[in-house]
Amino acid sequence: EPEVTQTPSHQVTQMGQEVILRCVPISNHLYFYWYRQILGQKVEFLVSFYNNEISEKSEIFDDQFSVERPDGSNFTLKIRSTKLEDSAMYFCASTGTGGKNTQYFGPGTRLTVL
Amino acid sequence: RKEVEQDPGPFNVPEGATVAFNCTYSNSASQSFFWYRQDCRKEPKLLMSVYSSGNEDGRFTAQLNRASQYISLLIRDSKLSDSATYLCVVIQAGTALIFGKGTTLSVSS
């Protein structure tokens, strides 16, 4: 069964450093998403990406965040200058047609900012 | 006002029990509704979509009341493997999933 993959599984970084989280969505999917979950909190939407551009973003997704699909398979989330409060689990998700269909989530990257 | 509200639980039930979870959502324009399941430190996984007419998938039954902005999930004949956090999820506009904080279920033998 096709699945979304994410690397690394755990990233530890110093405050102020840049991090890039990587995702490989399911191959024929068209809509891509990033969500985050701070420990003990709910899953929160960050951004959606379709047709090589951002289609929606939340208030959390400020100027320190950016997304990119650098090639036909990878989808990345960059955090330019990490803060302590960026420590969370970051989930990538993808869906096929229509966007309102089932979103399949990757296993997540646990980001720890020290 | 929280967008999607759930009773956090935990719900502790014996195997074989029937348990019901409730959820309310604040935006009356919400378009799509789901229950996801999340195991500890894992990704959310779709359990089932929720339709206005109600729908059933094996031991799981979901109901939607748009007038009351209320969603429910009923689990019959609980199994140990049902122990997880159940997330109520809506799409308000666009395609972004809006999650509740989840209800924790623990099924014991």
mmCIF file of C-alpha atoms in Angstrom:
data_model
loop_
_atom_site.group_PDB
_atom_site.id
_atom_site.type_symbol
_atom_site.label_atom_id
_atom_site.label_comp_id
_atom_site.label_asym_id
_atom_site.label_seq_id
_atom_site.Cartn_x
_atom_site.Cartn_y
_atom_site.Cartn_z
ATOM 1 C CA GLU A 1 0.000 0.000 0.000
ATOM 2 C CA PRO A 2 1.437 3.398 -0.932
ATOM 3 C CA GLU A 3 2.353 5.612 1.983
ATOM 4 C CA VAL A 4 3.673 9.041 2.827
ATOM 5 C CA THR A 5 7.235 9.013 4.106
ATOM 6 C CA GLN A 6 9.056 11.658 6.135
ATOM 7 C CA THR A 7 12.677 12.258 7.034
ATOM 8 C CA PRO A 8 14.240 12.596 9.480
ATOM 9 C CA SER A 9 12.152 10.913 12.138
ATOM 10 C CA HIS A 10 13.734 13.129 14.798
ATOM 11 C CA GLN A 11 15.595 16.398 14.366
ATOM 12 C CA VAL A 12 17.352 18.227 17.166
ATOM 13 C CA THR A 13 18.489 21.781 16.511
ATOM 14 C CA GLN A 14 19.657 24.886 18.313
ATOM 15 C CA MET A 15 17.410 27.913 18.576
ATOM 16 C CA GLY A 16 17.970 30.239 15.624
ATOM 17 C CA GLN A 17 19.095 27.508 13.256
ATOM 18 C CA GLU A 18 17.355 26.653 10.004
ATOM 19 C CA VAL A 19 15.783 23.226 9.564
ATOM 20 C CA ILE A 20 14.319 21.488 6.536
ATOM 21 C CA LEU A 21 11.802 18.721 7.030
ATOM 22 C CA ARG A 22 11.296 16.389 4.113
ATOM 23 C CA CYS A 23 8.296 14.460 2.890
ATOM 24 C CA VAL A 24 7.623 12.151 -0.019
ATOM 25 C CA PRO A 25 3.870 12.176 -0.679
ATOM 26 C CA ILE A 26 2.012 9.324 -2.318
ATOM 27 C CA SER A 27 3.088 9.378 -5.956
ATOM 28 C CA ASN A 28 -0.139 10.251 -7.783
ATOM 29 C CA HIS A 29 -1.406 12.704 -5.181
ATOM 30 C CA LEU A 30 -1.882 16.361 -6.021
ATOM 31 C CA TYR A 31 -2.533 18.143 -2.720
ATOM 32 C CA PHE A 32 0.127 18.336 -0.034
ATOM 33 C CA TYR A 33 -0.091 19.537 3.540
ATOM 34 C CA TRP A 34 1.928 20.240 6.634
ATOM 35 C CA TYR A 35 0.430 19.981 10.098
ATOM 36 C CA ARG A 36 2.055 20.207 13.480
ATOM 37 C CA GLN A 37 1.238 18.827 16.910
ATOM 38 C CA ILE A 38 2.826 20.278 20.003
ATOM 39 C CA LEU A 39 3.105 17.640 22.735
ATOM 40 C CA GLY A 40 -0.226 17.215 24.468
ATOM 41 C CA GLN A 41 -2.003 19.590 22.079
ATOM 42 C CA LYS A 42 -4.241 19.142 19.064
ATOM 43 C CA VAL A 43 -3.068 18.683 15.495
ATOM 44 C CA GLU A 44 -2.889 22.095 13.791
ATOM 45 C CA PHE A 45 -2.979 22.915 10.085
ATOM 46 C CA LEU A 46 -0.018 24.885 8.758
ATOM 47 C CA VAL A 47 -0.210 25.002 4.968
ATOM 48 C CA SER A 48 -1.577 23.347 1.870
ATOM 49 C CA PHE A 49 0.123 23.204 -1.520
ATOM 50 C CA TYR A 50 -1.396 22.508 -4.908
ATOM 51 C CA ASN A 51 -0.184 23.055 -8.445
ATOM 52 C CA ASN A 52 3.184 24.311 -7.207
ATOM 53 C CA GLU A 53 1.821 27.042 -5.017
ATOM 54 C CA ILE A 54 0.413 27.583 -1.546
ATOM 55 C CA SER A 55 -3.369 27.269 -1.640
ATOM 56 C CA GLU A 56 -4.104 27.881 2.046
ATOM 57 C CA LYS A 57 -2.114 28.747 5.136
ATOM 58 C CA SER A 58 -2.892 29.269 8.790
ATOM 59 C CA GLU A 59 -1.880 32.065 11.126
ATOM 60 C CA ILE A 60 0.884 29.823 12.421
ATOM 61 C CA PHE A 61 2.532 29.749 8.983
ATOM 62 C CA ASP A 62 4.343 33.073 9.211
ATOM 63 C CA ASP A 63 7.384 34.412 7.391
ATOM 64 C CA GLN A 64 9.763 32.030 9.101
ATOM 65 C CA PHE A 65 8.097 29.093 7.342
ATOM 66 C CA SER A 66 8.294 28.167 3.677
ATOM 67 C CA VAL A 67 7.377 25.148 1.568
ATOM 68 C CA GLU A 68 8.758 23.827 -1.649
ATOM 69 C CA ARG A 69 8.352 20.960 -4.048
ATOM 70 C CA PRO A 70 11.881 20.928 -5.450
ATOM 71 C CA ASP A 71 11.325 17.942 -7.727
ATOM 72 C CA GLY A 72 8.589 15.526 -8.695
ATOM 73 C CA SER A 73 8.641 13.593 -5.452
ATOM 74 C CA ASN A 74 9.773 15.646 -2.449
ATOM 75 C CA PHE A 75 7.798 18.235 -0.493
ATOM 76 C CA THR A 76 9.727 20.228 2.088
ATOM 77 C CA LEU A 77 8.997 22.507 5.025
ATOM 78 C CA LYS A 78 11.699 24.992 5.944
ATOM 79 C CA ILE A 79 11.813 26.829 9.237
ATOM 80 C CA ARG A 80 14.273 29.690 8.843
ATOM 81 C CA SER A 81 15.151 30.592 12.409
ATOM 82 C CA THR A 82 13.796 28.066 14.857
ATOM 83 C CA LYS A 83 12.320 29.060 18.194
ATOM 84 C CA LEU A 84 11.793 26.970 21.292
ATOM 85 C CA GLU A 85 8.055 26.985 20.624
ATOM 86 C CA ASP A 86 8.607 25.339 17.234
ATOM 87 C CA SER A 87 9.314 22.080 19.069
ATOM 88 C CA ALA A 88 6.556 19.743 17.905
ATOM 89 C CA MET A 89 5.732 16.762 15.740
ATOM 90 C CA TYR A 90 5.398 17.837 12.119
ATOM 91 C CA PHE A 91 3.167 15.711 9.916
ATOM 92 C CA CYS A 92 3.069 15.782 6.153
ATOM 93 C CA ALA A 93 -0.114 14.648 4.413
ATOM 94 C CA SER A 94 -1.282 14.200 0.861
ATOM 95 C CA THR A 95 -4.499 13.556 -0.961
ATOM 96 C CA GLY A 96 -5.482 12.754 -4.508
ATOM 97 C CA THR A 97 -8.220 14.521 -6.345
ATOM 98 C CA GLY A 98 -10.518 17.196 -5.006
ATOM 99 C CA GLY A 99 -8.637 17.896 -1.809
ATOM 100 C CA LYS A 100 -11.579 16.916 0.339
ATOM 101 C CA ASN A 101 -10.822 13.255 -0.002
ATOM 102 C CA THR A 102 -8.935 11.267 2.583
ATOM 103 C CA GLN A 103 -5.689 12.857 3.663
ATOM 104 C CA TYR A 104 -2.970 10.302 4.268
ATOM 105 C CA PHE A 105 -0.467 11.278 6.914
ATOM 106 C CA GLY A 106 3.202 10.459 7.141
ATOM 107 C CA PRO A 107 4.728 9.162 10.392
ATOM 108 C CA GLY A 108 5.941 12.631 11.346
ATOM 109 C CA THR A 109 9.212 14.341 12.190
ATOM 110 C CA ARG A 110 9.766 15.169 15.829
ATOM 111 C CA LEU A 111 11.510 18.541 15.981
ATOM 112 C CA THR A 112 13.257 19.483 19.198
ATOM 113 C CA VAL A 113 14.605 23.027 19.476
ATOM 114 C CA LEU A 114 17.101 23.566 22.292
ATOM 115 C CA ARG B 1 -14.634 29.783 20.982
ATOM 116 C CA LYS B 2 -12.896 26.545 20.050
ATOM 117 C CA GLU B 3 -13.564 25.374 16.510
ATOM 118 C CA VAL B 4 -13.939 21.689 17.322
ATOM 119 C CA GLU B 5 -14.618 20.579 20.880
ATOM 120 C CA GLN B 6 -14.441 17.104 22.336
ATOM 121 C CA ASP B 7 -14.633 15.612 25.785
ATOM 122 C CA PRO B 8 -10.995 14.686 26.426
ATOM 123 C CA GLY B 9 -11.857 11.689 28.602
ATOM 124 C CA PRO B 10 -10.222 9.369 29.316
ATOM 125 C CA PHE B 11 -12.923 6.806 28.767
ATOM 126 C CA ASN B 12 -11.956 3.575 30.522
ATOM 127 C CA VAL B 13 -14.138 0.650 29.456
ATOM 128 C CA PRO B 14 -13.959 -3.148 29.615
ATOM 129 C CA GLU B 15 -13.711 -5.290 26.514
ATOM 130 C CA GLY B 16 -17.081 -5.761 24.884
ATOM 131 C CA ALA B 17 -18.479 -2.448 26.101
ATOM 132 C CA THR B 18 -20.225 0.095 23.929
ATOM 133 C CA VAL B 19 -18.826 3.596 24.119
ATOM 134 C CA ALA B 20 -19.912 6.866 22.529
ATOM 135 C CA PHE B 21 -17.916 9.994 21.813
ATOM 136 C CA ASN B 22 -19.342 13.401 21.042
ATOM 137 C CA CYS B 23 -18.013 16.417 19.258
ATOM 138 C CA THR B 24 -19.326 19.891 18.486
ATOM 139 C CA TYR B 25 -18.079 22.313 15.880
ATOM 140 C CA SER B 26 -18.492 26.069 15.811
ATOM 141 C CA ASN B 27 -18.595 26.924 12.113
ATOM 142 C CA SER B 28 -22.010 26.203 10.632
ATOM 143 C CA ALA B 29 -20.497 26.402 7.138
ATOM 144 C CA SER B 30 -18.352 23.331 7.803
ATOM 145 C CA GLN B 31 -18.541 21.018 4.842
ATOM 146 C CA SER B 32 -16.906 17.689 5.606
ATOM 147 C CA PHE B 33 -16.614 15.658 8.753
ATOM 148 C CA PHE B 34 -14.385 12.813 9.828
ATOM 149 C CA TRP B 35 -13.239 10.690 12.715
ATOM 150 C CA TYR B 36 -9.529 9.993 12.818
ATOM 151 C CA ARG B 37 -7.706 7.697 15.203
ATOM 152 C CA GLN B 38 -4.308 8.506 16.681
ATOM 153 C CA ASP B 39 -2.184 6.044 18.573
ATOM 154 C CA CYS B 40 0.384 7.376 21.023
ATOM 155 C CA ARG B 41 3.078 9.413 19.214
ATOM 156 C CA LYS B 42 1.835 8.217 15.816
ATOM 157 C CA GLU B 43 0.204 9.925 12.877
ATOM 158 C CA PRO B 44 -3.572 10.403 12.636
ATOM 159 C CA LYS B 45 -5.305 7.771 10.522
ATOM 160 C CA LEU B 46 -8.746 8.097 9.004
ATOM 161 C CA LEU B 47 -11.295 5.955 10.804
ATOM 162 C CA MET B 48 -14.335 7.046 8.839
ATOM 163 C CA SER B 49 -16.015 9.932 7.116
ATOM 164 C CA VAL B 50 -19.281 11.153 8.601
ATOM 165 C CA TYR B 51 -22.348 11.727 6.471
ATOM 166 C CA SER B 52 -25.606 13.474 7.274
ATOM 167 C CA SER B 53 -27.546 10.260 6.890
ATOM 168 C CA GLY B 54 -25.287 8.503 9.375
ATOM 169 C CA ASN B 55 -22.971 5.714 8.411
ATOM 170 C CA GLU B 56 -21.642 2.490 9.811
ATOM 171 C CA ASP B 57 -18.419 0.578 9.317
ATOM 172 C CA GLY B 58 -18.437 -2.703 11.180
ATOM 173 C CA ARG B 59 -18.506 -1.928 14.906
ATOM 174 C CA PHE B 60 -18.280 1.829 14.314
ATOM 175 C CA THR B 61 -21.245 4.133 13.701
ATOM 176 C CA ALA B 62 -20.964 7.845 13.015
ATOM 177 C CA GLN B 63 -23.741 10.410 13.109
ATOM 178 C CA LEU B 64 -23.916 14.039 12.068
ATOM 179 C CA ASN B 65 -26.492 16.591 13.172
ATOM 180 C CA ARG B 66 -25.922 19.743 11.156
ATOM 181 C CA ALA B 67 -28.643 21.706 12.947
ATOM 182 C CA SER B 68 -26.971 21.112 16.313
ATOM 183 C CA GLN B 69 -23.456 21.120 14.831
ATOM 184 C CA TYR B 70 -22.843 17.844 16.575
ATOM 185 C CA ILE B 71 -20.960 14.718 15.521
ATOM 186 C CA SER B 72 -20.890 11.386 17.304
ATOM 187 C CA LEU B 73 -19.011 8.110 17.131
ATOM 188 C CA LEU B 74 -20.311 4.881 18.617
ATOM 189 C CA ILE B 75 -18.038 1.897 19.110
ATOM 190 C CA ARG B 76 -19.726 -1.417 19.843
ATOM 191 C CA ASP B 77 -18.091 -4.525 21.295
ATOM 192 C CA SER B 78 -14.878 -2.679 22.211
ATOM 193 C CA LYS B 79 -11.583 -4.482 21.627
ATOM 194 C CA LEU B 80 -8.245 -3.941 23.351
ATOM 195 C CA SER B 81 -6.950 -2.703 19.992
ATOM 196 C CA ASP B 82 -9.494 0.129 20.014
ATOM 197 C CA SER B 83 -7.452 1.872 22.726
ATOM 198 C CA ALA B 84 -6.345 5.152 21.138
ATOM 199 C CA THR B 85 -7.235 8.814 20.895
ATOM 200 C CA TYR B 86 -10.198 9.567 18.640
ATOM 201 C CA LEU B 87 -10.033 12.855 16.802
ATOM 202 C CA CYS B 88 -13.059 14.712 15.531
ATOM 203 C CA VAL B 89 -12.124 16.567 12.343
ATOM 204 C CA VAL B 90 -13.949 19.027 10.095
ATOM 205 C CA ILE B 91 -13.255 20.892 6.896
ATOM 206 C CA GLN B 92 -14.680 24.409 7.090
ATOM 207 C CA ALA B 93 -13.605 25.788 3.741
ATOM 208 C CA GLY B 94 -10.879 24.828 1.354
ATOM 209 C CA THR B 95 -9.247 21.532 2.228
ATOM 210 C CA ALA B 96 -7.528 22.117 5.575
ATOM 211 C CA LEU B 97 -8.442 19.653 8.303
ATOM 212 C CA ILE B 98 -9.457 21.267 11.589
ATOM 213 C CA PHE B 99 -8.879 18.880 14.469
ATOM 214 C CA GLY B 100 -10.388 18.579 17.898
ATOM 215 C CA LYS B 101 -8.049 17.785 20.730
ATOM 216 C CA GLY B 102 -9.252 14.211 20.855
ATOM 217 C CA THR B 103 -10.935 11.807 23.227
ATOM 218 C CA THR B 104 -8.800 9.113 24.794
ATOM 219 C CA LEU B 105 -10.186 5.588 25.003
ATOM 220 C CA SER B 106 -8.655 2.841 27.084
ATOM 221 C CA VAL B 107 -10.127 -0.650 26.733
ATOM 222 C CA SER B 108 -9.126 -3.161 29.388
ATOM 223 C CA SER B 109 -9.495 -6.938 29.658
#
